[in-house]
PDB file of C-alpha atoms in Angstrom:
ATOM      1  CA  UNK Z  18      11.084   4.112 -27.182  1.00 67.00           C
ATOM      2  CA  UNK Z  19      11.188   0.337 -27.495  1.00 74.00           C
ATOM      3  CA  UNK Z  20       8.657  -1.669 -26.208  1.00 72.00           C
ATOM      4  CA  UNK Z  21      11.077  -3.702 -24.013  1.00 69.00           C
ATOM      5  CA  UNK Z  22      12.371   0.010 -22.981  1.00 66.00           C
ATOM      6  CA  UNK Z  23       8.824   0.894 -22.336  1.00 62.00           C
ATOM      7  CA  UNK Z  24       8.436  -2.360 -20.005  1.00 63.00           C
ATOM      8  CA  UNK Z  25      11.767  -1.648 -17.843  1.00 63.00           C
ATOM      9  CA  UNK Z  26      10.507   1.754 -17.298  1.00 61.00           C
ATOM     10  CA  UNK Z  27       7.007   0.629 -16.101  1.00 57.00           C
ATOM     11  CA  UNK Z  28       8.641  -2.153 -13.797  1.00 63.00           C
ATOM     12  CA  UNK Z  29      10.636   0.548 -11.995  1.00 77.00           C
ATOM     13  CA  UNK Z  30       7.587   2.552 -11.357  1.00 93.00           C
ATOM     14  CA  UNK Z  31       6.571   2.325  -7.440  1.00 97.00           C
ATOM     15  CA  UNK Z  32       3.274   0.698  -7.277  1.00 98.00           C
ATOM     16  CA  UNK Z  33      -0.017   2.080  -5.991  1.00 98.00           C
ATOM     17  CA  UNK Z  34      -3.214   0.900  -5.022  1.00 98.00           C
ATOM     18  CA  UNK Z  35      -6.229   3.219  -6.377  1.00 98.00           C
ATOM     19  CA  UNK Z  36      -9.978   3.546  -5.345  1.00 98.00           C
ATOM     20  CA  UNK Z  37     -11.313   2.517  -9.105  1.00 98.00           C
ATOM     21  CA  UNK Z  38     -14.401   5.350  -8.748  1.00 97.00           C
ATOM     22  CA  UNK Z  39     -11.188   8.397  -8.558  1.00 97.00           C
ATOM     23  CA  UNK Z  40      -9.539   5.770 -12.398  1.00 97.00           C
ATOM     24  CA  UNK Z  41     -13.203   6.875 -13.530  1.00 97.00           C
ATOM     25  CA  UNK Z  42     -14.681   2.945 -13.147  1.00 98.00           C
ATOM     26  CA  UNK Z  43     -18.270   3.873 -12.468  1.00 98.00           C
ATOM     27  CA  UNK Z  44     -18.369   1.784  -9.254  1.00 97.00           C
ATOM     28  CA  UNK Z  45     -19.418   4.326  -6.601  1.00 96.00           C
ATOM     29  CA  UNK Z  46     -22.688   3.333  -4.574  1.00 97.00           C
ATOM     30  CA  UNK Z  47     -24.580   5.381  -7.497  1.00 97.00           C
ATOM     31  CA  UNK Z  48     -23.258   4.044 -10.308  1.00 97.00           C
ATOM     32  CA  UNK Z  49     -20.758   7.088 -10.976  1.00 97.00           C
ATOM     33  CA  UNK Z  50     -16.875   8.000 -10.388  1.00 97.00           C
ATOM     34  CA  UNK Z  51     -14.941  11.064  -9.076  1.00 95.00           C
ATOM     35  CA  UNK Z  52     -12.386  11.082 -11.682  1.00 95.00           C
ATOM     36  CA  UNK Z  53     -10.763  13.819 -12.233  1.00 88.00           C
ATOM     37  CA  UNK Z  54      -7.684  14.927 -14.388  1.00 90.00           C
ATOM     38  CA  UNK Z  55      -5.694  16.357 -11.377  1.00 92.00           C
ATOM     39  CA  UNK Z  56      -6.044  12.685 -10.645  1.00 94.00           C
ATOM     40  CA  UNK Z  57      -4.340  11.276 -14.019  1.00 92.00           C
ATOM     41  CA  UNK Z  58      -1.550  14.143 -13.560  1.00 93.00           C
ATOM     42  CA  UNK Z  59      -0.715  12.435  -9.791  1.00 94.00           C
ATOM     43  CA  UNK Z  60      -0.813   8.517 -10.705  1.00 96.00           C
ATOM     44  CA  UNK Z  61       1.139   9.319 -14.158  1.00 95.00           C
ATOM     45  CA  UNK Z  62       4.609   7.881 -12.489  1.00 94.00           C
ATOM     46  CA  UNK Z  63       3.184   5.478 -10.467  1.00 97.00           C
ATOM     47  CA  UNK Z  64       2.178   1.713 -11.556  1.00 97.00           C
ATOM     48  CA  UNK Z  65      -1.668   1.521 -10.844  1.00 98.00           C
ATOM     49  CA  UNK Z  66      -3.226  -1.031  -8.948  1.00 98.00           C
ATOM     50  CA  UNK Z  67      -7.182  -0.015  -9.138  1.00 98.00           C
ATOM     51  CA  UNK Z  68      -9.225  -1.589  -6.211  1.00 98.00           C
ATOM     52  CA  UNK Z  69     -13.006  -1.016  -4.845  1.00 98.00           C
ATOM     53  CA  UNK Z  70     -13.363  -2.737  -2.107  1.00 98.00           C
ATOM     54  CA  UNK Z  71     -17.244  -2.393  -1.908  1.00 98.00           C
ATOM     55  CA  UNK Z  72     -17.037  -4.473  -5.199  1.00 98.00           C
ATOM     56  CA  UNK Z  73     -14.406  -6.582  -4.018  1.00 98.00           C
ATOM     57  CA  UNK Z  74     -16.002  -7.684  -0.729  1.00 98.00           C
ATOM     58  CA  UNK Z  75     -19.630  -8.968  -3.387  1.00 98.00           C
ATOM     59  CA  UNK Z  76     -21.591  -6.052  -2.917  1.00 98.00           C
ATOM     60  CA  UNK Z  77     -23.181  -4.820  -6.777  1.00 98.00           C
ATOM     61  CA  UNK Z  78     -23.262  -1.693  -8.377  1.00 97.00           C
ATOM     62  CA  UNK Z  79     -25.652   0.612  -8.031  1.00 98.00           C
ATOM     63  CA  UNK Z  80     -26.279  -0.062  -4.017  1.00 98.00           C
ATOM     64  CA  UNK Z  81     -27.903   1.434  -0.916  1.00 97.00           C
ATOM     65  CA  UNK Z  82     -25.730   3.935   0.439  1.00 97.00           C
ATOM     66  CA  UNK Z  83     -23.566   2.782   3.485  1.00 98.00           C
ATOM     67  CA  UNK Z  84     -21.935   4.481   6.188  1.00 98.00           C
ATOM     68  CA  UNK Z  85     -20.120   4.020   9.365  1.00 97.00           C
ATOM     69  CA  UNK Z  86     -21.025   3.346  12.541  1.00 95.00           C
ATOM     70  CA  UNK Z  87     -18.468   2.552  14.916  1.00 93.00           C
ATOM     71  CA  UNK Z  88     -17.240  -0.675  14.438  1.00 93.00           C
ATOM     72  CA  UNK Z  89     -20.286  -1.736  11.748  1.00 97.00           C
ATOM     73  CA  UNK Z  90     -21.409  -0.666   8.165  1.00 98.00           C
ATOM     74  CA  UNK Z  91     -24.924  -0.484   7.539  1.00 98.00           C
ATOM     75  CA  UNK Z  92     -26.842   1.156   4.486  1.00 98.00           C
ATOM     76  CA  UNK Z  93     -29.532   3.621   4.709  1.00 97.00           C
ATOM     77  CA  UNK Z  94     -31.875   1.207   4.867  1.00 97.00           C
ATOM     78  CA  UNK Z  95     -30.541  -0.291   8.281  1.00 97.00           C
ATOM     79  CA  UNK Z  96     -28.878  -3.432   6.566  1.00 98.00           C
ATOM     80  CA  UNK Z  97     -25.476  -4.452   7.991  1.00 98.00           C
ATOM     81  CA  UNK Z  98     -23.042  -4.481   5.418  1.00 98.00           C
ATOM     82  CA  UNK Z  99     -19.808  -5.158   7.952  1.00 98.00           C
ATOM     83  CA  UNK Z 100     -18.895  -8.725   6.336  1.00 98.00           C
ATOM     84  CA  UNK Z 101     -18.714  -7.374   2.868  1.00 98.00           C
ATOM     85  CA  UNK Z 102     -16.546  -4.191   3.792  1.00 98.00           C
ATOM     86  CA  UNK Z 103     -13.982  -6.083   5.756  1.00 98.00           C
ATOM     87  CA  UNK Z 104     -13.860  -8.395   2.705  1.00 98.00           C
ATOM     88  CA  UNK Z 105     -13.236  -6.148   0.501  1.00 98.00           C
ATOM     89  CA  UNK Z 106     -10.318  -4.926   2.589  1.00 98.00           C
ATOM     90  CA  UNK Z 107      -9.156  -8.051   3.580  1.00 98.00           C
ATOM     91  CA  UNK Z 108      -9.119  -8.914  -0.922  1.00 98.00           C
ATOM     92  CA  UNK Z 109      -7.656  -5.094  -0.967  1.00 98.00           C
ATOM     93  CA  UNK Z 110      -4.926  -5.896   2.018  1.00 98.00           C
ATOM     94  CA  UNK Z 111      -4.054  -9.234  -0.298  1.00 98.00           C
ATOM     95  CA  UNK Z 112      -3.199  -7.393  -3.359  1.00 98.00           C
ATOM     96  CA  UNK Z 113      -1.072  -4.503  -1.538  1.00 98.00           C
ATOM     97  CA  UNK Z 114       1.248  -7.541   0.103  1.00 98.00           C
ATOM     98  CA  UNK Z 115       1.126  -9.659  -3.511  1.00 98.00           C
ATOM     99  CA  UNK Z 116       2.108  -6.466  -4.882  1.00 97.00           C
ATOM    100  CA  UNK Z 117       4.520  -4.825  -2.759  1.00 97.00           C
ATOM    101  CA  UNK Z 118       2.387  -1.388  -2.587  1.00 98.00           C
ATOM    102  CA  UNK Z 119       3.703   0.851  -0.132  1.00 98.00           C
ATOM    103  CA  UNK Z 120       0.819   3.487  -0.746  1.00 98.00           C
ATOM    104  CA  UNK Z 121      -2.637   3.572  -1.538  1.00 98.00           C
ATOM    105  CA  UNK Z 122      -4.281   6.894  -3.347  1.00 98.00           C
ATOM    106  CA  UNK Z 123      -8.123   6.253  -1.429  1.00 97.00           C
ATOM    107  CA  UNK Z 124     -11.640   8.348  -2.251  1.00 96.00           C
ATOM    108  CA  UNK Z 125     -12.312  11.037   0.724  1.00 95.00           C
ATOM    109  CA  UNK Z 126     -14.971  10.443   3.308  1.00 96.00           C
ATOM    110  CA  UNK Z 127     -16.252   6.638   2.177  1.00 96.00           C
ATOM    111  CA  UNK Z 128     -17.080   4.131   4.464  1.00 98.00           C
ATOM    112  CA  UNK Z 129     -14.437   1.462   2.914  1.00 98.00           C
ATOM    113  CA  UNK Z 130     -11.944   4.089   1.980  1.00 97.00           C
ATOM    114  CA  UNK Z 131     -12.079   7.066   3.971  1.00 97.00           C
ATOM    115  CA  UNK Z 132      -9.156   8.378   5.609  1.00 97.00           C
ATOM    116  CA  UNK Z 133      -9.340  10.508   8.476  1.00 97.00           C
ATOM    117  CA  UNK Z 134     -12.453  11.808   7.745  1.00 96.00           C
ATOM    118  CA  UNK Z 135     -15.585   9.876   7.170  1.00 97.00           C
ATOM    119  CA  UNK Z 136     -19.279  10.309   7.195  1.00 97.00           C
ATOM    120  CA  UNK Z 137     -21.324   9.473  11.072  1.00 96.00           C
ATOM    121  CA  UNK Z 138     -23.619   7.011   9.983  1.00 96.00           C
ATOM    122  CA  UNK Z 139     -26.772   9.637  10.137  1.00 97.00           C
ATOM    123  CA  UNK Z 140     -26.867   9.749   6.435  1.00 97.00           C
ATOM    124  CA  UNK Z 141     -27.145  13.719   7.200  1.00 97.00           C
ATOM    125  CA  UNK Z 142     -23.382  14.637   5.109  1.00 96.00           C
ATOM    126  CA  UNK Z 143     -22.212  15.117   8.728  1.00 97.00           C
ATOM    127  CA  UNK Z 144     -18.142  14.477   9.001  1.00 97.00           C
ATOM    128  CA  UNK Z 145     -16.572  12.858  12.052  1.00 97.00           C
ATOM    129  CA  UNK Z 146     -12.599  12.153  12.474  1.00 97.00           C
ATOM    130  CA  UNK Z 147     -12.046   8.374  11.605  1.00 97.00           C
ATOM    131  CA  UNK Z 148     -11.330   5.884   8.990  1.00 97.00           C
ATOM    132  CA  UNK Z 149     -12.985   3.575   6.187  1.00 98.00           C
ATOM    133  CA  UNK Z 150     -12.359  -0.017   7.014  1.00 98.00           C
ATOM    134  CA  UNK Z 151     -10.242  -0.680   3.989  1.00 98.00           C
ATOM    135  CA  UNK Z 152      -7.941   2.912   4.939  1.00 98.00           C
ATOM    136  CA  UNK Z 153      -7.801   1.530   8.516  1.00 98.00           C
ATOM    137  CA  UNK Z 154      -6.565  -2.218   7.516  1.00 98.00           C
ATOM    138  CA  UNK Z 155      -4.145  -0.763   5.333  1.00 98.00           C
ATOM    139  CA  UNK Z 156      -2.813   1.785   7.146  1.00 98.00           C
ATOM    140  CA  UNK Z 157      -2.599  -0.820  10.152  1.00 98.00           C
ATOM    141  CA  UNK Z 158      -0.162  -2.950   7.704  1.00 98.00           C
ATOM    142  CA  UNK Z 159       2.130   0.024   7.321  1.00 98.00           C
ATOM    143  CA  UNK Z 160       0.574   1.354   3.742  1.00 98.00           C
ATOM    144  CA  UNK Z 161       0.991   5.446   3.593  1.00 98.00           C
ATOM    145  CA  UNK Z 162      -2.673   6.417   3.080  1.00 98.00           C
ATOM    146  CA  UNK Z 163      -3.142   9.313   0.216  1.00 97.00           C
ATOM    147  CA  UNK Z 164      -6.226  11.333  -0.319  1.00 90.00           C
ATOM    148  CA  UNK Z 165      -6.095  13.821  -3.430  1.00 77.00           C
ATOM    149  CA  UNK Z 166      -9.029  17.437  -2.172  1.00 66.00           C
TER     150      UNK Z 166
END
């Protein structure tokens, strides 16, 4: 295949935005990544769009766990986070409209990305119905939300 045949075939691809940590971009709170190949298999049609909004919204990597609480995100250590999150989906949010993305592939259970299912903010691995901030902006701007068990 031709490179200008490979570059027609990539531009018809539908585009996707991807939590970086499930690309394997060590970026999760402890400095690690949920890839897996099952993963790789999924996204291999799609043209990738990798995103973390933690990073995105200035927070570094390694960080204090964070987690949910209503409408705030505070770490373990009691520190609220909020202004960071919702900048990270706000930069997240930015890219999906530059980009035309009509989905978003998101990491289970995180407080930026979670989708229907997140952690309750007692740092005890309990699960409550609801959404990260960055799955709930999205999704609120019409992006189908995909999670990958």
């Amino acid at each position: 295949m031709s490179s200008k045949e490979k570059e027609e075939k990539l531009l018809k691809k539908e585009r996707i935005l991807v939590s970086a940590c499930l690309l394997g971009v060590n970026c999760k709170y402890n400095g690690g990544n949920n890839y897996s190949n099952e993963i790789d298999e999924f996204l291999k049609d799609y043209e990738v769009i990798p995103i973390c909004p933690e990073i995105m919204g200035g927070l570094p990597t390694p960080r204090i766990a964070s987690e949910r609480v209503d409408d705030k995100v505070l770490t373990k250590e009691g520190k609220d986070v909020t202004e960071q999150f919702v900048k990270g989906a706000n930069e997240c949010l930015f890219l999906a409209k530059k980009y035309d993305v009509k989905k978003a592939l998101l990491k289970l259970r995180s407080p930026s990305c979670g989708y229907e299912q997140i952690y309750d903010g007692t740092f005890s691995h309990t699960i409550i119905n609801g959404n990260g901030i960055t799955a709930e902006l999205l999704k609120q701007n019409g992006i189908e939300i995909l999670t990958i068990k």
